[in-house]
PDB file of C-alpha atoms in Angstrom:
ATOM      1  CA  UNK A   1       0.751  15.950  21.174  1.00 68.00           C
ATOM      2  CA  UNK A   2       0.450  18.671  23.736  1.00 75.00           C
ATOM      3  CA  UNK A   3      -0.095  18.532  27.489  1.00 77.00           C
ATOM      4  CA  UNK A   4      -1.407  21.568  29.368  1.00 83.00           C
ATOM      5  CA  UNK A   5      -1.796  21.890  33.136  1.00 84.00           C
ATOM      6  CA  UNK A   6      -4.057  24.557  34.663  1.00 85.00           C
ATOM      7  CA  UNK A   7      -5.112  25.746  38.096  1.00 89.00           C
ATOM      8  CA  UNK A   8      -6.159  29.032  39.731  1.00 90.00           C
ATOM      9  CA  UNK A   9      -3.012  29.498  41.829  1.00 90.00           C
ATOM     10  CA  UNK A  10       0.514  29.525  40.340  1.00 91.00           C
ATOM     11  CA  UNK A  11       2.511  26.321  40.560  1.00 91.00           C
ATOM     12  CA  UNK A  12       5.370  26.277  43.004  1.00 92.00           C
ATOM     13  CA  UNK A  13       8.963  25.754  41.893  1.00 92.00           C
ATOM     14  CA  UNK A  14       8.951  22.325  43.484  1.00 93.00           C
ATOM     15  CA  UNK A  15       5.757  21.377  41.630  1.00 91.00           C
ATOM     16  CA  UNK A  16       7.164  22.575  38.296  1.00 90.00           C
ATOM     17  CA  UNK A  17      10.296  20.506  38.863  1.00 91.00           C
ATOM     18  CA  UNK A  18       8.208  17.413  39.530  1.00 90.00           C
ATOM     19  CA  UNK A  19       6.149  18.073  36.410  1.00 88.00           C
ATOM     20  CA  UNK A  20       9.322  18.298  34.334  1.00 87.00           C
ATOM     21  CA  UNK A  21      10.603  15.020  35.772  1.00 87.00           C
ATOM     22  CA  UNK A  22       7.312  13.280  35.013  1.00 86.00           C
ATOM     23  CA  UNK A  23       7.313  14.646  31.470  1.00 84.00           C
ATOM     24  CA  UNK A  24      10.843  13.362  30.916  1.00 83.00           C
ATOM     25  CA  UNK A  25       9.759   9.943  32.160  1.00 85.00           C
ATOM     26  CA  UNK A  26       6.973  10.032  29.554  1.00 84.00           C
ATOM     27  CA  UNK A  27       8.724  11.696  26.604  1.00 83.00           C
ATOM     28  CA  UNK A  28      11.904   9.628  26.399  1.00 80.00           C
ATOM     29  CA  UNK A  29      10.209   6.192  26.311  1.00 84.00           C
ATOM     30  CA  UNK A  30       7.789   7.529  23.678  1.00 85.00           C
ATOM     31  CA  UNK A  31      10.664   8.903  21.627  1.00 84.00           C
ATOM     32  CA  UNK A  32      12.497   5.581  21.856  1.00 83.00           C
ATOM     33  CA  UNK A  33       9.356   3.677  20.849  1.00 83.00           C
ATOM     34  CA  UNK A  34       8.836   5.908  17.812  1.00 81.00           C
ATOM     35  CA  UNK A  35      12.487   5.536  16.812  1.00 80.00           C
ATOM     36  CA  UNK A  36      12.217   1.760  17.119  1.00 74.00           C
ATOM     37  CA  UNK A  37       9.048   1.684  15.013  1.00 76.00           C
ATOM     38  CA  UNK A  38      10.744   3.774  12.322  1.00 72.00           C
ATOM     39  CA  UNK A  39      13.775   1.455  12.322  1.00 70.00           C
ATOM     40  CA  UNK A  40      11.557  -1.630  11.971  1.00 70.00           C
ATOM     41  CA  UNK A  41       9.579  -0.015   9.151  1.00 69.00           C
ATOM     42  CA  UNK A  42      12.759   0.897   7.291  1.00 68.00           C
ATOM     43  CA  UNK A  43      14.078  -2.642   7.732  1.00 75.00           C
ATOM     44  CA  UNK A  44      10.927  -4.060   6.105  1.00 86.00           C
ATOM     45  CA  UNK A  45      10.567  -1.530   3.285  1.00 91.00           C
ATOM     46  CA  UNK A  46      12.409  -1.251  -0.029  1.00 93.00           C
ATOM     47  CA  UNK A  47      14.067   2.206  -0.036  1.00 91.00           C
ATOM     48  CA  UNK A  48      13.905   2.562  -3.828  1.00 95.00           C
ATOM     49  CA  UNK A  49      10.238   1.868  -4.539  1.00 96.00           C
ATOM     50  CA  UNK A  50       8.640   2.308  -1.115  1.00 93.00           C
ATOM     51  CA  UNK A  51       7.126  -1.184  -1.381  1.00 96.00           C
ATOM     52  CA  UNK A  52       7.556  -3.671   1.435  1.00 95.00           C
ATOM     53  CA  UNK A  53      10.554  -5.964   0.966  1.00 95.00           C
ATOM     54  CA  UNK A  54      10.986  -9.720   0.633  1.00 94.00           C
ATOM     55  CA  UNK A  55      11.534 -10.277   4.348  1.00 91.00           C
ATOM     56  CA  UNK A  56       8.213  -8.574   5.046  1.00 94.00           C
ATOM     57  CA  UNK A  57       6.568 -10.684   2.314  1.00 95.00           C
ATOM     58  CA  UNK A  58       7.688 -13.985   3.801  1.00 93.00           C
ATOM     59  CA  UNK A  59       6.359 -13.050   7.216  1.00 92.00           C
ATOM     60  CA  UNK A  60       3.094 -11.573   5.938  1.00 95.00           C
ATOM     61  CA  UNK A  61       2.291 -14.382   3.490  1.00 96.00           C
ATOM     62  CA  UNK A  62       2.699 -17.079   6.107  1.00 95.00           C
ATOM     63  CA  UNK A  63       0.471 -15.101   8.469  1.00 95.00           C
ATOM     64  CA  UNK A  64      -2.195 -14.493   5.781  1.00 95.00           C
ATOM     65  CA  UNK A  65      -2.213 -18.150   4.713  1.00 95.00           C
ATOM     66  CA  UNK A  66      -2.720 -19.320   8.295  1.00 95.00           C
ATOM     67  CA  UNK A  67      -5.414 -16.694   8.887  1.00 94.00           C
ATOM     68  CA  UNK A  68      -7.273 -17.609   5.690  1.00 94.00           C
ATOM     69  CA  UNK A  69      -7.116 -21.295   6.632  1.00 93.00           C
ATOM     70  CA  UNK A  70      -8.523 -20.677  10.117  1.00 93.00           C
ATOM     71  CA  UNK A  71     -11.280 -18.338   8.964  1.00 93.00           C
ATOM     72  CA  UNK A  72     -12.095 -20.174   5.749  1.00 92.00           C
ATOM     73  CA  UNK A  73     -11.597 -17.013   3.659  1.00 94.00           C
ATOM     74  CA  UNK A  74     -10.074 -16.804   0.159  1.00 95.00           C
ATOM     75  CA  UNK A  75      -6.571 -15.475  -0.469  1.00 96.00           C
ATOM     76  CA  UNK A  76      -4.958 -14.428  -3.730  1.00 96.00           C
ATOM     77  CA  UNK A  77      -1.319 -13.834  -4.659  1.00 97.00           C
ATOM     78  CA  UNK A  78      -0.145 -11.886  -7.722  1.00 97.00           C
ATOM     79  CA  UNK A  79       3.438 -12.282  -8.987  1.00 98.00           C
ATOM     80  CA  UNK A  80       4.409  -9.339 -11.229  1.00 98.00           C
ATOM     81  CA  UNK A  81       7.437  -8.967 -13.496  1.00 98.00           C
ATOM     82  CA  UNK A  82       8.378  -5.964 -15.666  1.00 98.00           C
ATOM     83  CA  UNK A  83       8.768  -7.107 -19.261  1.00 97.00           C
ATOM     84  CA  UNK A  84      12.174  -6.669 -20.939  1.00 96.00           C
ATOM     85  CA  UNK A  85      13.536  -4.743 -17.963  1.00 96.00           C
ATOM     86  CA  UNK A  86      17.127  -5.752 -18.724  1.00 95.00           C
ATOM     87  CA  UNK A  87      16.834  -3.980 -22.064  1.00 95.00           C
ATOM     88  CA  UNK A  88      15.731  -0.819 -20.271  1.00 94.00           C
ATOM     89  CA  UNK A  89      18.833  -0.897 -18.078  1.00 94.00           C
ATOM     90  CA  UNK A  90      21.129  -1.733 -20.996  1.00 94.00           C
ATOM     91  CA  UNK A  91      19.685   1.002 -23.221  1.00 94.00           C
ATOM     92  CA  UNK A  92      19.034   3.854 -20.804  1.00 94.00           C
ATOM     93  CA  UNK A  93      21.138   3.028 -17.765  1.00 94.00           C
ATOM     94  CA  UNK A  94      20.389   1.847 -14.258  1.00 94.00           C
ATOM     95  CA  UNK A  95      19.354   5.290 -13.028  1.00 95.00           C
ATOM     96  CA  UNK A  96      16.505   5.375 -15.542  1.00 95.00           C
ATOM     97  CA  UNK A  97      15.771   1.746 -14.684  1.00 96.00           C
ATOM     98  CA  UNK A  98      15.257   2.868 -11.091  1.00 96.00           C
ATOM     99  CA  UNK A  99      12.766   5.471 -12.338  1.00 97.00           C
ATOM    100  CA  UNK A 100      10.872   2.716 -14.159  1.00 97.00           C
ATOM    101  CA  UNK A 101      10.774   0.570 -11.013  1.00 97.00           C
ATOM    102  CA  UNK A 102       9.378   3.489  -9.024  1.00 97.00           C
ATOM    103  CA  UNK A 103       6.799   4.261 -11.714  1.00 97.00           C
ATOM    104  CA  UNK A 104       5.579   0.665 -11.819  1.00 98.00           C
ATOM    105  CA  UNK A 105       5.435   0.402  -8.030  1.00 97.00           C
ATOM    106  CA  UNK A 106       3.455   3.643  -7.896  1.00 97.00           C
ATOM    107  CA  UNK A 107       1.014   2.415 -10.561  1.00 97.00           C
ATOM    108  CA  UNK A 108       0.465  -0.864  -8.727  1.00 98.00           C
ATOM    109  CA  UNK A 109       0.048   0.867  -5.366  1.00 97.00           C
ATOM    110  CA  UNK A 110      -2.581   3.172  -6.865  1.00 96.00           C
ATOM    111  CA  UNK A 111      -4.470   0.170  -8.272  1.00 97.00           C
ATOM    112  CA  UNK A 112      -4.654  -2.231  -5.341  1.00 96.00           C
ATOM    113  CA  UNK A 113      -7.071  -1.887  -2.446  1.00 93.00           C
ATOM    114  CA  UNK A 114      -6.054  -0.518   0.919  1.00 92.00           C
ATOM    115  CA  UNK A 115      -6.465  -4.034   2.339  1.00 92.00           C
ATOM    116  CA  UNK A 116      -3.929  -5.409  -0.175  1.00 95.00           C
ATOM    117  CA  UNK A 117      -0.152  -5.095   0.186  1.00 96.00           C
ATOM    118  CA  UNK A 118       2.636  -4.609  -2.363  1.00 97.00           C
ATOM    119  CA  UNK A 119       6.086  -6.171  -1.928  1.00 97.00           C
ATOM    120  CA  UNK A 120       9.246  -5.916  -3.991  1.00 97.00           C
ATOM    121  CA  UNK A 121      10.374  -9.506  -4.347  1.00 96.00           C
ATOM    122  CA  UNK A 122      13.698  -8.618  -5.952  1.00 90.00           C
ATOM    123  CA  UNK A 123      15.031  -6.972  -9.107  1.00 93.00           C
ATOM    124  CA  UNK A 124      12.059  -6.119 -11.311  1.00 97.00           C
ATOM    125  CA  UNK A 125       9.660  -8.536  -9.585  1.00 97.00           C
ATOM    126  CA  UNK A 126       6.822  -7.554  -7.268  1.00 98.00           C
ATOM    127  CA  UNK A 127       4.201  -9.503  -5.312  1.00 98.00           C
ATOM    128  CA  UNK A 128       0.732  -8.440  -4.206  1.00 98.00           C
ATOM    129  CA  UNK A 129      -1.079 -10.227  -1.392  1.00 97.00           C
ATOM    130  CA  UNK A 130      -4.829  -9.836  -1.889  1.00 96.00           C
ATOM    131  CA  UNK A 131      -6.634 -11.010   1.230  1.00 93.00           C
ATOM    132  CA  UNK A 132     -10.314 -12.040   1.144  1.00 94.00           C
ATOM    133  CA  UNK A 133     -10.075 -12.298  -2.644  1.00 93.00           C
ATOM    134  CA  UNK A 134     -11.610 -15.023  -4.775  1.00 92.00           C
ATOM    135  CA  UNK A 135      -9.734 -16.180  -7.922  1.00 89.00           C
ATOM    136  CA  UNK A 136     -12.035 -14.124 -10.140  1.00 91.00           C
ATOM    137  CA  UNK A 137     -11.330 -11.040  -8.045  1.00 94.00           C
ATOM    138  CA  UNK A 138      -7.586 -11.648  -8.237  1.00 94.00           C
ATOM    139  CA  UNK A 139      -7.939 -11.986 -11.998  1.00 94.00           C
ATOM    140  CA  UNK A 140      -9.732  -8.644 -12.259  1.00 96.00           C
ATOM    141  CA  UNK A 141      -7.167  -6.962 -10.026  1.00 97.00           C
ATOM    142  CA  UNK A 142      -4.297  -8.334 -12.109  1.00 97.00           C
ATOM    143  CA  UNK A 143      -5.926  -7.072 -15.302  1.00 97.00           C
ATOM    144  CA  UNK A 144      -6.331  -3.591 -13.827  1.00 97.00           C
ATOM    145  CA  UNK A 145      -2.682  -3.578 -12.781  1.00 98.00           C
ATOM    146  CA  UNK A 146      -1.559  -4.724 -16.220  1.00 97.00           C
ATOM    147  CA  UNK A 147      -3.688  -2.066 -17.910  1.00 97.00           C
ATOM    148  CA  UNK A 148      -2.621   0.757 -15.586  1.00 97.00           C
ATOM    149  CA  UNK A 149       1.080  -0.030 -15.977  1.00 98.00           C
ATOM    150  CA  UNK A 150       0.702  -0.095 -19.767  1.00 96.00           C
ATOM    151  CA  UNK A 151      -0.902   3.353 -19.528  1.00 96.00           C
ATOM    152  CA  UNK A 152       2.097   4.955 -17.769  1.00 95.00           C
ATOM    153  CA  UNK A 153       3.424   6.267 -21.093  1.00 90.00           C
ATOM    154  CA  UNK A 154       6.123   8.592 -19.752  1.00 94.00           C
ATOM    155  CA  UNK A 155       8.913   8.063 -17.231  1.00 95.00           C
ATOM    156  CA  UNK A 156      11.280  10.869 -16.257  1.00 89.00           C
ATOM    157  CA  UNK A 157      10.079  12.967 -19.194  1.00 90.00           C
ATOM    158  CA  UNK A 158      10.856  10.176 -21.650  1.00 93.00           C
ATOM    159  CA  UNK A 159       8.150   8.390 -23.645  1.00 93.00           C
ATOM    160  CA  UNK A 160       8.326   4.748 -22.648  1.00 93.00           C
ATOM    161  CA  UNK A 161       6.130   1.696 -23.217  1.00 94.00           C
ATOM    162  CA  UNK A 162       6.146  -0.375 -20.065  1.00 96.00           C
ATOM    163  CA  UNK A 163       4.309  -3.651 -19.670  1.00 97.00           C
ATOM    164  CA  UNK A 164       4.157  -6.329 -17.015  1.00 98.00           C
ATOM    165  CA  UNK A 165       3.462 -10.040 -16.959  1.00 98.00           C
ATOM    166  CA  UNK A 166       1.441 -11.323 -14.014  1.00 98.00           C
ATOM    167  CA  UNK A 167       0.939 -14.765 -12.546  1.00 97.00           C
ATOM    168  CA  UNK A 168      -1.842 -15.286 -10.038  1.00 97.00           C
ATOM    169  CA  UNK A 169      -2.817 -18.083  -7.679  1.00 96.00           C
ATOM    170  CA  UNK A 170      -5.558 -18.594  -5.130  1.00 94.00           C
ATOM    171  CA  UNK A 171      -4.864 -20.481  -1.939  1.00 92.00           C
ATOM    172  CA  UNK A 172      -5.816 -24.162  -1.992  1.00 92.00           C
ATOM    173  CA  UNK A 173      -6.851 -26.258   0.990  1.00 89.00           C
ATOM    174  CA  UNK A 174      -3.849 -27.260   3.069  1.00 89.00           C
ATOM    175  CA  UNK A 175      -1.426 -25.334   0.857  1.00 92.00           C
ATOM    176  CA  UNK A 176       1.625 -23.732   2.459  1.00 94.00           C
ATOM    177  CA  UNK A 177       2.693 -20.156   1.812  1.00 95.00           C
ATOM    178  CA  UNK A 178       5.751 -21.379  -0.121  1.00 95.00           C
ATOM    179  CA  UNK A 179       3.631 -23.601  -2.353  1.00 95.00           C
ATOM    180  CA  UNK A 180       1.166 -20.783  -3.019  1.00 95.00           C
ATOM    181  CA  UNK A 181       3.962 -18.415  -4.001  1.00 95.00           C
ATOM    182  CA  UNK A 182       5.609 -21.031  -6.211  1.00 95.00           C
ATOM    183  CA  UNK A 183       2.335 -21.604  -8.030  1.00 95.00           C
ATOM    184  CA  UNK A 184       1.946 -17.869  -8.688  1.00 96.00           C
ATOM    185  CA  UNK A 185       5.576 -17.792  -9.865  1.00 96.00           C
ATOM    186  CA  UNK A 186       4.884 -20.699 -12.213  1.00 96.00           C
ATOM    187  CA  UNK A 187       1.909 -18.823 -13.650  1.00 96.00           C
ATOM    188  CA  UNK A 188       4.144 -15.797 -14.164  1.00 97.00           C
ATOM    189  CA  UNK A 189       6.630 -17.945 -16.059  1.00 96.00           C
ATOM    190  CA  UNK A 190       3.834 -19.087 -18.363  1.00 96.00           C
ATOM    191  CA  UNK A 191       2.758 -15.483 -18.931  1.00 97.00           C
ATOM    192  CA  UNK A 192       6.262 -14.602 -20.091  1.00 96.00           C
ATOM    193  CA  UNK A 193       6.542 -17.743 -22.200  1.00 95.00           C
ATOM    194  CA  UNK A 194       3.213 -16.993 -23.881  1.00 95.00           C
ATOM    195  CA  UNK A 195       4.161 -13.508 -25.043  1.00 95.00           C
ATOM    196  CA  UNK A 196       4.301 -11.207 -21.993  1.00 96.00           C
ATOM    197  CA  UNK A 197       1.957  -8.315 -21.143  1.00 97.00           C
ATOM    198  CA  UNK A 198      -0.647 -10.812 -19.994  1.00 96.00           C
ATOM    199  CA  UNK A 199      -2.120 -12.517 -16.958  1.00 97.00           C
ATOM    200  CA  UNK A 200      -1.823 -16.262 -16.355  1.00 96.00           C
ATOM    201  CA  UNK A 201      -3.184 -18.345 -13.524  1.00 91.00           C
ATOM    202  CA  UNK A 202      -3.030 -21.871 -12.246  1.00 74.00           C
ATOM    203  CA  UNK A 203      -6.714 -21.530 -11.398  1.00 70.00           C
ATOM    204  CA  UNK A 204      -8.192 -20.558 -14.759  1.00 46.00           C
ATOM    205  CA  UNK A 205      -7.527 -19.440 -18.324  1.00 41.00           C
ATOM    206  CA  UNK A 206      -5.043 -16.790 -19.487  1.00 43.00           C
ATOM    207  CA  UNK A 207      -6.105 -13.283 -20.504  1.00 46.00           C
ATOM    208  CA  UNK A 208      -4.417 -10.170 -21.812  1.00 50.00           C
ATOM    209  CA  UNK A 209      -2.654  -9.144 -24.989  1.00 49.00           C
ATOM    210  CA  UNK A 210       0.905  -9.428 -26.237  1.00 41.00           C
TER     211      UNK A 210
END
């Protein structure tokens, strides 16, 4: 920002000194506040993919579950896992594996709504919190994510087929945030057991292709 002071007559030396002191009293607390906000943001964000991290997920999911319960609004959770990611690391190295993680995170971020949030749960797993989302809406979102990741095609100049398995769950009455996440994780496990590159849910039937 910029602060400008005007008047017809020139300011005296004493007045200029007081202005400088007042500006210092304003600037330094603002600078400290901005530095603190940046430090908090970095602490809650995965430096590799730019997604929010697991600590941020735990805090946000509990808050969203409580908010949805109070307001009587739907809430969806998507648990995403990159298929055969270990083979990518073993074949092409961890540096290329990092490129794949970034590419997938970017594809998911471009697919979800601005009201949704993407978190890196750990390794090659990601979670999306979709607030105000009915099960059918979460299903559609998961399908778009699956399709858009499969369409990546090239990573770091190398042709690469990338797919993800997704488990989804909608919040149930009285359900805790941990239980909701476990149910989405269970659906993800079924997606991988049933052939990968597909969406599974505890709320309704599976979709997608192997």
